């Protein structure tokens, strides 16, 4: 496969990742609405002030502490939020870092600066533009994970809607607890309309 074909395929994979991630972005608004029992406009207003994924995750984490469905649900919800946070960090690197096609393959260049001490008796050095050879399949795998998280987050939203509607008589067999092992879920990308 030629270099330009590899790079074109890689750009398509990054595009799929971006479009799939937009579902997560929107679902966090929907989760806020479900947890607060407010209108879509009110949730959008809150989310506009907490634009980053991290800020909205913090809000829903705090809201769950105020009126949790159950301890088992809270543990599953916390695992989902932690997975979202970890996935967001990787996604941000894939989207915001620079990519170059080299003889080693696709190289992701992280522009962020950080200091580090290479050895105990050496001076602290500034590192930036760190290079990471990244297999294009890694981007596809992350997109698949994001697609599965879309499904699991949808389960959490439905559970919150049911919890508000049914109150304390809510059944412990919730959608989130049933879908907690998101890795075992089928690939959701085709369900979202992104057929390769």
PDB file of C-alpha atoms in Angstrom:
ATOM      1  CA  UNK A   1       0.000   0.000   0.000  1.00  0.00           C
ATOM      2  CA  UNK A   2       1.412   3.392  -0.968  1.00  0.00           C
ATOM      3  CA  UNK A   3       2.147   6.091   1.578  1.00  0.00           C
ATOM      4  CA  UNK A   4      -0.693   8.301   0.381  1.00  0.00           C
ATOM      5  CA  UNK A   5      -3.154   5.375   0.537  1.00  0.00           C
ATOM      6  CA  UNK A   6      -2.079   4.617   4.114  1.00  0.00           C
ATOM      7  CA  UNK A   7      -2.407   8.268   5.085  1.00  0.00           C
ATOM      8  CA  UNK A   8      -5.828   8.585   3.393  1.00  0.00           C
ATOM      9  CA  UNK A   9      -7.067   5.510   5.252  1.00  0.00           C
ATOM     10  CA  UNK A  10      -5.675   6.942   8.472  1.00  0.00           C
ATOM     11  CA  UNK A  11      -7.481  10.254   7.900  1.00  0.00           C
ATOM     12  CA  UNK A  12     -10.720   8.359   7.292  1.00  0.00           C
ATOM     13  CA  UNK A  13     -10.187   6.477  10.570  1.00  0.00           C
ATOM     14  CA  UNK A  14      -9.623   9.780  12.426  1.00  0.00           C
ATOM     15  CA  UNK A  15     -12.791  11.157  10.847  1.00  0.00           C
ATOM     16  CA  UNK A  16     -14.799   8.150  12.027  1.00  0.00           C
ATOM     17  CA  UNK A  17     -13.358   8.622  15.507  1.00  0.00           C
ATOM     18  CA  UNK A  18     -14.398  12.294  15.535  1.00  0.00           C
ATOM     19  CA  UNK A  19     -17.934  11.589  14.353  1.00  0.00           C
ATOM     20  CA  UNK A  20     -18.375   8.707  16.797  1.00  0.00           C
ATOM     21  CA  UNK A  21     -17.034  10.819  19.672  1.00  0.00           C
ATOM     22  CA  UNK A  22     -19.677  13.462  18.899  1.00  0.00           C
ATOM     23  CA  UNK A  23     -22.275  10.921  20.060  1.00  0.00           C
ATOM     24  CA  UNK A  24     -20.547  10.761  23.468  1.00  0.00           C
ATOM     25  CA  UNK A  25     -20.438  14.547  23.619  1.00  0.00           C
ATOM     26  CA  UNK A  26     -24.184  14.788  23.009  1.00  0.00           C
ATOM     27  CA  UNK A  27     -25.043  11.899  25.312  1.00  0.00           C
ATOM     28  CA  UNK A  28     -23.417  13.634  28.257  1.00  0.00           C
ATOM     29  CA  UNK A  29     -25.940  16.453  27.744  1.00  0.00           C
ATOM     30  CA  UNK A  30     -28.715  13.847  27.620  1.00  0.00           C
ATOM     31  CA  UNK A  31     -27.389  12.271  30.810  1.00  0.00           C
ATOM     32  CA  UNK A  32     -27.432  15.662  32.552  1.00  0.00           C
ATOM     33  CA  UNK A  33     -31.043  16.144  31.443  1.00  0.00           C
ATOM     34  CA  UNK A  34     -32.042  12.696  32.703  1.00  0.00           C
ATOM     35  CA  UNK A  35     -30.278  13.102  36.051  1.00  0.00           C
ATOM     36  CA  UNK A  36     -31.706  16.564  36.687  1.00  0.00           C
ATOM     37  CA  UNK A  37     -35.132  15.893  35.200  1.00  0.00           C
ATOM     38  CA  UNK A  38     -34.842  19.146  33.299  1.00  0.00           C
ATOM     39  CA  UNK A  39     -35.554  20.239  29.739  1.00  0.00           C
ATOM     40  CA  UNK A  40     -33.123  19.732  26.864  1.00  0.00           C
ATOM     41  CA  UNK A  41     -32.596  23.509  26.800  1.00  0.00           C
ATOM     42  CA  UNK A  42     -31.654  23.610  30.483  1.00  0.00           C
ATOM     43  CA  UNK A  43     -29.231  20.709  30.023  1.00  0.00           C
ATOM     44  CA  UNK A  44     -27.714  22.433  26.966  1.00  0.00           C
ATOM     45  CA  UNK A  45     -27.322  25.630  28.994  1.00  0.00           C
ATOM     46  CA  UNK A  46     -25.477  23.804  31.760  1.00  0.00           C
ATOM     47  CA  UNK A  47     -23.347  21.887  29.265  1.00  0.00           C
ATOM     48  CA  UNK A  48     -22.385  25.111  27.488  1.00  0.00           C
ATOM     49  CA  UNK A  49     -20.855  26.353  30.729  1.00  0.00           C
ATOM     50  CA  UNK A  50     -19.141  22.986  31.224  1.00  0.00           C
ATOM     51  CA  UNK A  51     -18.049  22.494  27.630  1.00  0.00           C
ATOM     52  CA  UNK A  52     -15.306  19.931  28.148  1.00  0.00           C
ATOM     53  CA  UNK A  53     -16.060  16.249  28.523  1.00  0.00           C
ATOM     54  CA  UNK A  54     -14.094  16.227  31.788  1.00  0.00           C
ATOM     55  CA  UNK A  55     -16.228  19.016  33.259  1.00  0.00           C
ATOM     56  CA  UNK A  56     -19.485  17.259  32.376  1.00  0.00           C
ATOM     57  CA  UNK A  57     -18.219  13.948  33.724  1.00  0.00           C
ATOM     58  CA  UNK A  58     -17.432  15.718  37.000  1.00  0.00           C
ATOM     59  CA  UNK A  59     -20.973  17.124  37.152  1.00  0.00           C
ATOM     60  CA  UNK A  60     -22.709  13.785  36.501  1.00  0.00           C
ATOM     61  CA  UNK A  61     -20.406  12.069  38.999  1.00  0.00           C
ATOM     62  CA  UNK A  62     -21.430  14.594  41.665  1.00  0.00           C
ATOM     63  CA  UNK A  63     -25.115  14.378  40.734  1.00  0.00           C
ATOM     64  CA  UNK A  64     -25.035  10.604  41.088  1.00  0.00           C
ATOM     65  CA  UNK A  65     -23.641  10.998  44.609  1.00  0.00           C
ATOM     66  CA  UNK A  66     -26.657  13.121  45.552  1.00  0.00           C
ATOM     67  CA  UNK A  67     -29.309  10.551  44.571  1.00  0.00           C
ATOM     68  CA  UNK A  68     -27.781   7.215  43.500  1.00  0.00           C
ATOM     69  CA  UNK A  69     -29.905   4.450  41.999  1.00  0.00           C
ATOM     70  CA  UNK A  70     -28.079   1.759  43.995  1.00  0.00           C
ATOM     71  CA  UNK A  71     -24.591   0.947  45.182  1.00  0.00           C
ATOM     72  CA  UNK A  72     -24.133  -1.663  42.432  1.00  0.00           C
ATOM     73  CA  UNK A  73     -25.302   0.825  39.799  1.00  0.00           C
ATOM     74  CA  UNK A  74     -22.999   3.513  41.204  1.00  0.00           C
ATOM     75  CA  UNK A  75     -19.985   1.190  40.942  1.00  0.00           C
ATOM     76  CA  UNK A  76     -20.847   0.347  37.322  1.00  0.00           C
ATOM     77  CA  UNK A  77     -21.453   4.032  36.569  1.00  0.00           C
ATOM     78  CA  UNK A  78     -18.105   5.018  38.090  1.00  0.00           C
ATOM     79  CA  UNK A  79     -16.323   2.387  35.975  1.00  0.00           C
ATOM     80  CA  UNK A  80     -18.079   3.800  32.891  1.00  0.00           C
ATOM     81  CA  UNK A  81     -17.021   7.353  33.783  1.00  0.00           C
ATOM     82  CA  UNK A  82     -13.421   6.273  34.388  1.00  0.00           C
ATOM     83  CA  UNK A  83     -13.367   4.476  31.038  1.00  0.00           C
ATOM     84  CA  UNK A  84     -14.783   7.590  29.356  1.00  0.00           C
ATOM     85  CA  UNK A  85     -12.077   9.744  30.972  1.00  0.00           C
ATOM     86  CA  UNK A  86      -9.310   7.376  29.878  1.00  0.00           C
ATOM     87  CA  UNK A  87     -10.752   7.089  26.367  1.00  0.00           C
ATOM     88  CA  UNK A  88     -11.077  10.881  26.137  1.00  0.00           C
ATOM     89  CA  UNK A  89      -7.370  11.309  26.894  1.00  0.00           C
ATOM     90  CA  UNK A  90      -6.389   8.889  24.114  1.00  0.00           C
ATOM     91  CA  UNK A  91      -8.922  10.391  21.707  1.00  0.00           C
ATOM     92  CA  UNK A  92      -7.578  13.893  22.397  1.00  0.00           C
ATOM     93  CA  UNK A  93      -4.068  12.797  21.548  1.00  0.00           C
ATOM     94  CA  UNK A  94      -5.201  11.169  18.298  1.00  0.00           C
ATOM     95  CA  UNK A  95      -7.214  14.236  17.275  1.00  0.00           C
ATOM     96  CA  UNK A  96      -4.954  17.057  18.475  1.00  0.00           C
ATOM     97  CA  UNK A  97      -1.469  15.672  17.843  1.00  0.00           C
ATOM     98  CA  UNK A  98       0.285  16.071  14.513  1.00  0.00           C
ATOM     99  CA  UNK A  99       0.660  13.014  12.287  1.00  0.00           C
ATOM    100  CA  UNK A 100       3.468  12.235   9.856  1.00  0.00           C
ATOM    101  CA  UNK A 101       4.041   9.288   7.576  1.00  0.00           C
ATOM    102  CA  UNK A 102       7.646   8.118   7.971  1.00  0.00           C
ATOM    103  CA  UNK A 103       9.586   4.984   7.079  1.00  0.00           C
ATOM    104  CA  UNK A 104       8.713   3.630  10.530  1.00  0.00           C
ATOM    105  CA  UNK A 105       5.017   4.125   9.776  1.00  0.00           C
ATOM    106  CA  UNK A 106       2.527   6.687  11.027  1.00  0.00           C
ATOM    107  CA  UNK A 107       4.068   8.813  13.740  1.00  0.00           C
ATOM    108  CA  UNK A 108       1.977  10.819  16.181  1.00  0.00           C
ATOM    109  CA  UNK A 109       3.832  13.891  17.459  1.00  0.00           C
ATOM    110  CA  UNK A 110       2.718  15.181  20.847  1.00  0.00           C
ATOM    111  CA  UNK A 111       3.543  18.901  21.020  1.00  0.00           C
ATOM    112  CA  UNK A 112       2.921  19.194  24.777  1.00  0.00           C
ATOM    113  CA  UNK A 113       5.934  20.161  26.837  1.00  0.00           C
ATOM    114  CA  UNK A 114       6.920  18.377  30.028  1.00  0.00           C
ATOM    115  CA  UNK A 115       9.993  18.251  32.198  1.00  0.00           C
ATOM    116  CA  UNK A 116      11.648  15.035  33.217  1.00  0.00           C
ATOM    117  CA  UNK A 117      14.811  13.935  34.946  1.00  0.00           C
ATOM    118  CA  UNK A 118      16.412  11.194  32.826  1.00  0.00           C
ATOM    119  CA  UNK A 119      18.641   9.913  35.654  1.00  0.00           C
ATOM    120  CA  UNK A 120      19.165  10.824  39.277  1.00  0.00           C
ATOM    121  CA  UNK A 121      22.367  12.859  38.782  1.00  0.00           C
ATOM    122  CA  UNK A 122      21.379  14.490  35.501  1.00  0.00           C
ATOM    123  CA  UNK A 123      19.681  17.846  35.129  1.00  0.00           C
ATOM    124  CA  UNK A 124      15.974  18.170  34.425  1.00  0.00           C
ATOM    125  CA  UNK A 125      15.285  18.365  30.690  1.00  0.00           C
ATOM    126  CA  UNK A 126      12.386  19.819  28.755  1.00  0.00           C
ATOM    127  CA  UNK A 127      10.719  17.393  26.366  1.00  0.00           C
ATOM    128  CA  UNK A 128       8.232  18.287  23.644  1.00  0.00           C
ATOM    129  CA  UNK A 129       7.319  17.029  20.197  1.00  0.00           C
ATOM    130  CA  UNK A 130       7.574  13.479  21.480  1.00  0.00           C
ATOM    131  CA  UNK A 131       7.064  10.905  18.737  1.00  0.00           C
ATOM    132  CA  UNK A 132       4.890   7.819  19.006  1.00  0.00           C
ATOM    133  CA  UNK A 133       4.704   5.301  16.170  1.00  0.00           C
ATOM    134  CA  UNK A 134       1.018   4.435  16.017  1.00  0.00           C
ATOM    135  CA  UNK A 135      -0.551   1.619  14.072  1.00  0.00           C
ATOM    136  CA  UNK A 136      -3.612   2.818  12.126  1.00  0.00           C
ATOM    137  CA  UNK A 137      -5.472  -0.164  13.611  1.00  0.00           C
ATOM    138  CA  UNK A 138      -5.125   1.537  17.012  1.00  0.00           C
ATOM    139  CA  UNK A 139      -7.346   4.389  15.805  1.00  0.00           C
ATOM    140  CA  UNK A 140      -9.910   1.892  14.480  1.00  0.00           C
ATOM    141  CA  UNK A 141      -9.827   0.004  17.798  1.00  0.00           C
ATOM    142  CA  UNK A 142     -10.408   3.217  19.743  1.00  0.00           C
ATOM    143  CA  UNK A 143     -13.339   4.098  17.473  1.00  0.00           C
ATOM    144  CA  UNK A 144     -14.804   0.649  18.151  1.00  0.00           C
ATOM    145  CA  UNK A 145     -14.424   1.204  21.902  1.00  0.00           C
ATOM    146  CA  UNK A 146     -16.094   4.622  21.627  1.00  0.00           C
ATOM    147  CA  UNK A 147     -18.987   3.036  19.724  1.00  0.00           C
ATOM    148  CA  UNK A 148     -19.468   0.518  22.516  1.00  0.00           C
ATOM    149  CA  UNK A 149     -19.311   3.277  25.116  1.00  0.00           C
ATOM    150  CA  UNK A 150     -22.087   5.073  23.212  1.00  0.00           C
ATOM    151  CA  UNK A 151     -24.296   2.037  23.807  1.00  0.00           C
ATOM    152  CA  UNK A 152     -23.377   1.731  27.487  1.00  0.00           C
ATOM    153  CA  UNK A 153     -23.879   5.457  28.077  1.00  0.00           C
ATOM    154  CA  UNK A 154     -27.298   5.131  26.436  1.00  0.00           C
ATOM    155  CA  UNK A 155     -28.102   2.408  28.994  1.00  0.00           C
ATOM    156  CA  UNK A 156     -27.119   4.763  31.836  1.00  0.00           C
ATOM    157  CA  UNK A 157     -29.359   7.494  30.400  1.00  0.00           C
ATOM    158  CA  UNK A 158     -32.327   5.113  30.140  1.00  0.00           C
ATOM    159  CA  UNK A 159     -31.717   3.918  33.706  1.00  0.00           C
ATOM    160  CA  UNK A 160     -31.712   7.503  34.967  1.00  0.00           C
ATOM    161  CA  UNK A 161     -34.949   8.248  33.113  1.00  0.00           C
ATOM    162  CA  UNK A 162     -36.581   5.139  34.601  1.00  0.00           C
ATOM    163  CA  UNK A 163     -35.233   5.978  38.068  1.00  0.00           C
ATOM    164  CA  UNK A 164     -36.790   9.442  37.955  1.00  0.00           C
ATOM    165  CA  UNK A 165     -40.056   8.010  36.654  1.00  0.00           C
ATOM    166  CA  UNK A 166     -40.352   4.990  38.965  1.00  0.00           C
ATOM    167  CA  UNK A 167     -38.480   6.244  42.017  1.00  0.00           C
ATOM    168  CA  UNK A 168     -37.268   3.914  44.721  1.00  0.00           C
ATOM    169  CA  UNK A 169     -39.212   0.942  43.332  1.00  0.00           C
ATOM    170  CA  UNK A 170     -36.715   0.799  40.477  1.00  0.00           C
ATOM    171  CA  UNK A 171     -35.686  -2.740  39.525  1.00  0.00           C
ATOM    172  CA  UNK A 172     -32.062  -3.609  40.365  1.00  0.00           C
ATOM    173  CA  UNK A 173     -31.636  -5.326  36.983  1.00  0.00           C
ATOM    174  CA  UNK A 174     -30.775  -2.135  35.143  1.00  0.00           C
ATOM    175  CA  UNK A 175     -29.615  -1.720  31.586  1.00  0.00           C
ATOM    176  CA  UNK A 176     -26.223  -0.411  32.746  1.00  0.00           C
ATOM    177  CA  UNK A 177     -25.612  -3.464  34.929  1.00  0.00           C
ATOM    178  CA  UNK A 178     -26.570  -5.720  32.018  1.00  0.00           C
ATOM    179  CA  UNK A 179     -24.215  -3.878  29.619  1.00  0.00           C
ATOM    180  CA  UNK A 180     -21.380  -3.316  32.068  1.00  0.00           C
ATOM    181  CA  UNK A 181     -18.976  -5.608  30.223  1.00  0.00           C
ATOM    182  CA  UNK A 182     -18.828  -3.275  27.226  1.00  0.00           C
ATOM    183  CA  UNK A 183     -15.936  -5.186  25.654  1.00  0.00           C
ATOM    184  CA  UNK A 184     -18.306  -8.137  25.158  1.00  0.00           C
ATOM    185  CA  UNK A 185     -20.804  -5.966  23.275  1.00  0.00           C
ATOM    186  CA  UNK A 186     -20.975  -6.256  19.493  1.00  0.00           C
ATOM    187  CA  UNK A 187     -19.168  -3.608  17.493  1.00  0.00           C
ATOM    188  CA  UNK A 188     -21.513  -0.615  17.490  1.00  0.00           C
ATOM    189  CA  UNK A 189     -19.930   1.272  14.594  1.00  0.00           C
ATOM    190  CA  UNK A 190     -22.222  -0.321  12.023  1.00  0.00           C
ATOM    191  CA  UNK A 191     -25.212   0.444  14.247  1.00  0.00           C
ATOM    192  CA  UNK A 192     -24.169   4.107  14.238  1.00  0.00           C
ATOM    193  CA  UNK A 193     -24.060   4.082  10.444  1.00  0.00           C
ATOM    194  CA  UNK A 194     -20.291   3.979   9.878  1.00  0.00           C
ATOM    195  CA  UNK A 195     -19.917   0.990   7.608  1.00  0.00           C
ATOM    196  CA  UNK A 196     -16.411   0.636   6.185  1.00  0.00           C
TER     197      UNK A 196
END
